[in-house]
DNA sequence: GGGTCCCCGTTTTTT
DNA sequence: ACGGGGACCC
């Protein structure tokens, strides 16, 4: 990938050499954070000076290395806490690291610059907002707002959003931001024929609208920071000077913008330690560049590379299975996981693979296994079902409900992304900052107040004409007689309400004010009167929102927090089976892992291969690797011969990943001849010798043949595609079926 | 301005 | 099958 910025020129540094600091102090070798580290870990922790790349395989103790390293730097008095920048991707990781460092070094942990890329960027941008055209109290938009805003921009440019979906352009803009590309960097080559070839203009207008609204989207947080650094060398120099030590977690997930950000900040002291695993790079589709990790040594000459390969999590069979699988990928930095702990031989099981007839049977089998585990004394919390895609969760949930096993599904709409929460938040935002035009639009007619398109258009017209925020414009508009009496009255009342609530900001505790707003606006009432099944849950969620407010000092800090930390407060600690996607499982571990749906098209996912080609397939394989390495003790991989997708039965082929698991570490449960079908139908690069007789036995079919199928009964072959037959069944209609499941009739 | 019908899409997801 | 969103009509 070409570099959007040329960083080869030295950026002038108006600050003179770093202020004097206390002499580094020797750290005793028996410091608590060094005890029990293996030699590689010790090297990663104690090599504090200069660039270090830590290639840490799954389960090799990277969080321990990161936290120990922080302790080492602090204890060695090499820097003050605020001179250390420690970056993670998720709030979860940031929280965990803060907690663990806190245990090692005490309150000093509080002063570290430790957080997600985005939260750290916000921290910097609030100080320098003017430099990028924002005010320091800028708001951060969620994806909903972003899309609505872009749609408006597109409509303003008379783009047919039916032909050119805003969603697609939004995606492109996000990818550009991921790569640090501002609108002026988007040439025709990049823009393509997106949005009728006008993508660059639309991107520019979108950015202008954001500035007018004093708002930034998530991508902007990085992008604006880069702009700040490049246009204000003094500001950059200040941060370069300040951050003597930089630590980066999950480096394989960094996008180009984050990479540039790090490279700029590390340029002075060059004490940057990146920890990552190229084999666990599973986010290329949202801009992550594995290339960043691959070229670290080029970017930081003289970098020390440490490989962590001792795995303290999984049994040897699981490690071998995962290693065998991932070995099928080209372009790896190359690591070999080896067991770092002794496993009780009586407890070590091979990875099990089992074929089943269809989705429901798969759920039944998995849940039976779960019950067996529970009988053996495993608690539900040690069990996870990791799926490729969200739609796979349903069958497991149904089965778990009927058997009464407690479970939780991680993922799905997050609390702060729910409609009712966003609406309520819009009320709070508008009261907190009346220029929040997006918030105004969202709720001005919610609950319905008889303000439709016409009224909103009128407000927009005034806003444009006077360059006022929407709320101000509305206040002006109701003074005129432009609106019909009914909407005019409604809008007058709405404006008066907002002003009244605003007047109470300082006088009323913010939780009470929020309650008052949700009540007096009629918003809660709206859901209470709603007959739909979800309505009561929504009312509950609104109550929960008010409760959450109580944890913050005021409305402002709450809104700030929510924008950045959009997460589910999953009530943990309860003994439940976890169902989540493979993506969601990265970084977690479980004693018992179920990996269902290993079928061609599902996993590897068809779209990943269609759109990503071989690179897409390799990323799917890394995902499989992530899945296997989540397990400490037991793995059961399943695949179904038939699956209903979009309510259509389709025959499925076992995933090619199954063929890639080393036989010596796998138990293949033979069941109903399904394994036969797997072996027979697996797509060997060249047909296996033993496959032929099986195929002959099954018989070759051709169109017109009369056949019989165990489940669907009699039918006639319509078409043959390799080992797949299209059959019109007498009772069941037209279906695609593997030839091994039918016999000549 | 609000209700109804039809058409489209339907991997992964953090911040 | 199903839900969301847009177009269309009252």
PDB file of C-alpha atoms (C1' of nucleotides) in Angstrom, chain A residues 151 160-162 646-647, chain C residues 1-2 4-7:
ATOM      1  CA  UNK A 151     -27.707  10.602   2.918  1.00  0.00           C
ATOM      2  CA  UNK A 160     -30.185   8.866  -6.633  1.00  0.00           C
ATOM      3  CA  UNK A 161     -29.684   6.994  -3.374  1.00  0.00           C
ATOM      4  CA  UNK A 162     -31.585   4.077  -4.762  1.00  0.00           C
ATOM      5  CA  UNK A 646     -32.963 -18.095   3.622  1.00  0.00           C
ATOM      6  CA  UNK A 647     -35.532 -20.762   4.088  1.00  0.00           C
TER       7      UNK A 647
ATOM      8  C1'  DA C   1     -38.902 -16.205   5.576  1.00  0.00           C
ATOM      9  C1'  DC C   2     -38.411 -11.862   7.127  1.00  0.00           C
ATOM     10  C1'  DG C   4     -36.329  -2.467   6.967  1.00  0.00           C
ATOM     11  C1'  DG C   5     -36.875   1.236   3.973  1.00  0.00           C
ATOM     12  C1'  DG C   6     -38.736   3.709   0.275  1.00  0.00           C
ATOM     13  C1'  DA C   7     -42.489   4.840  -2.878  1.00  0.00           C
TER      14       DA C   7
END
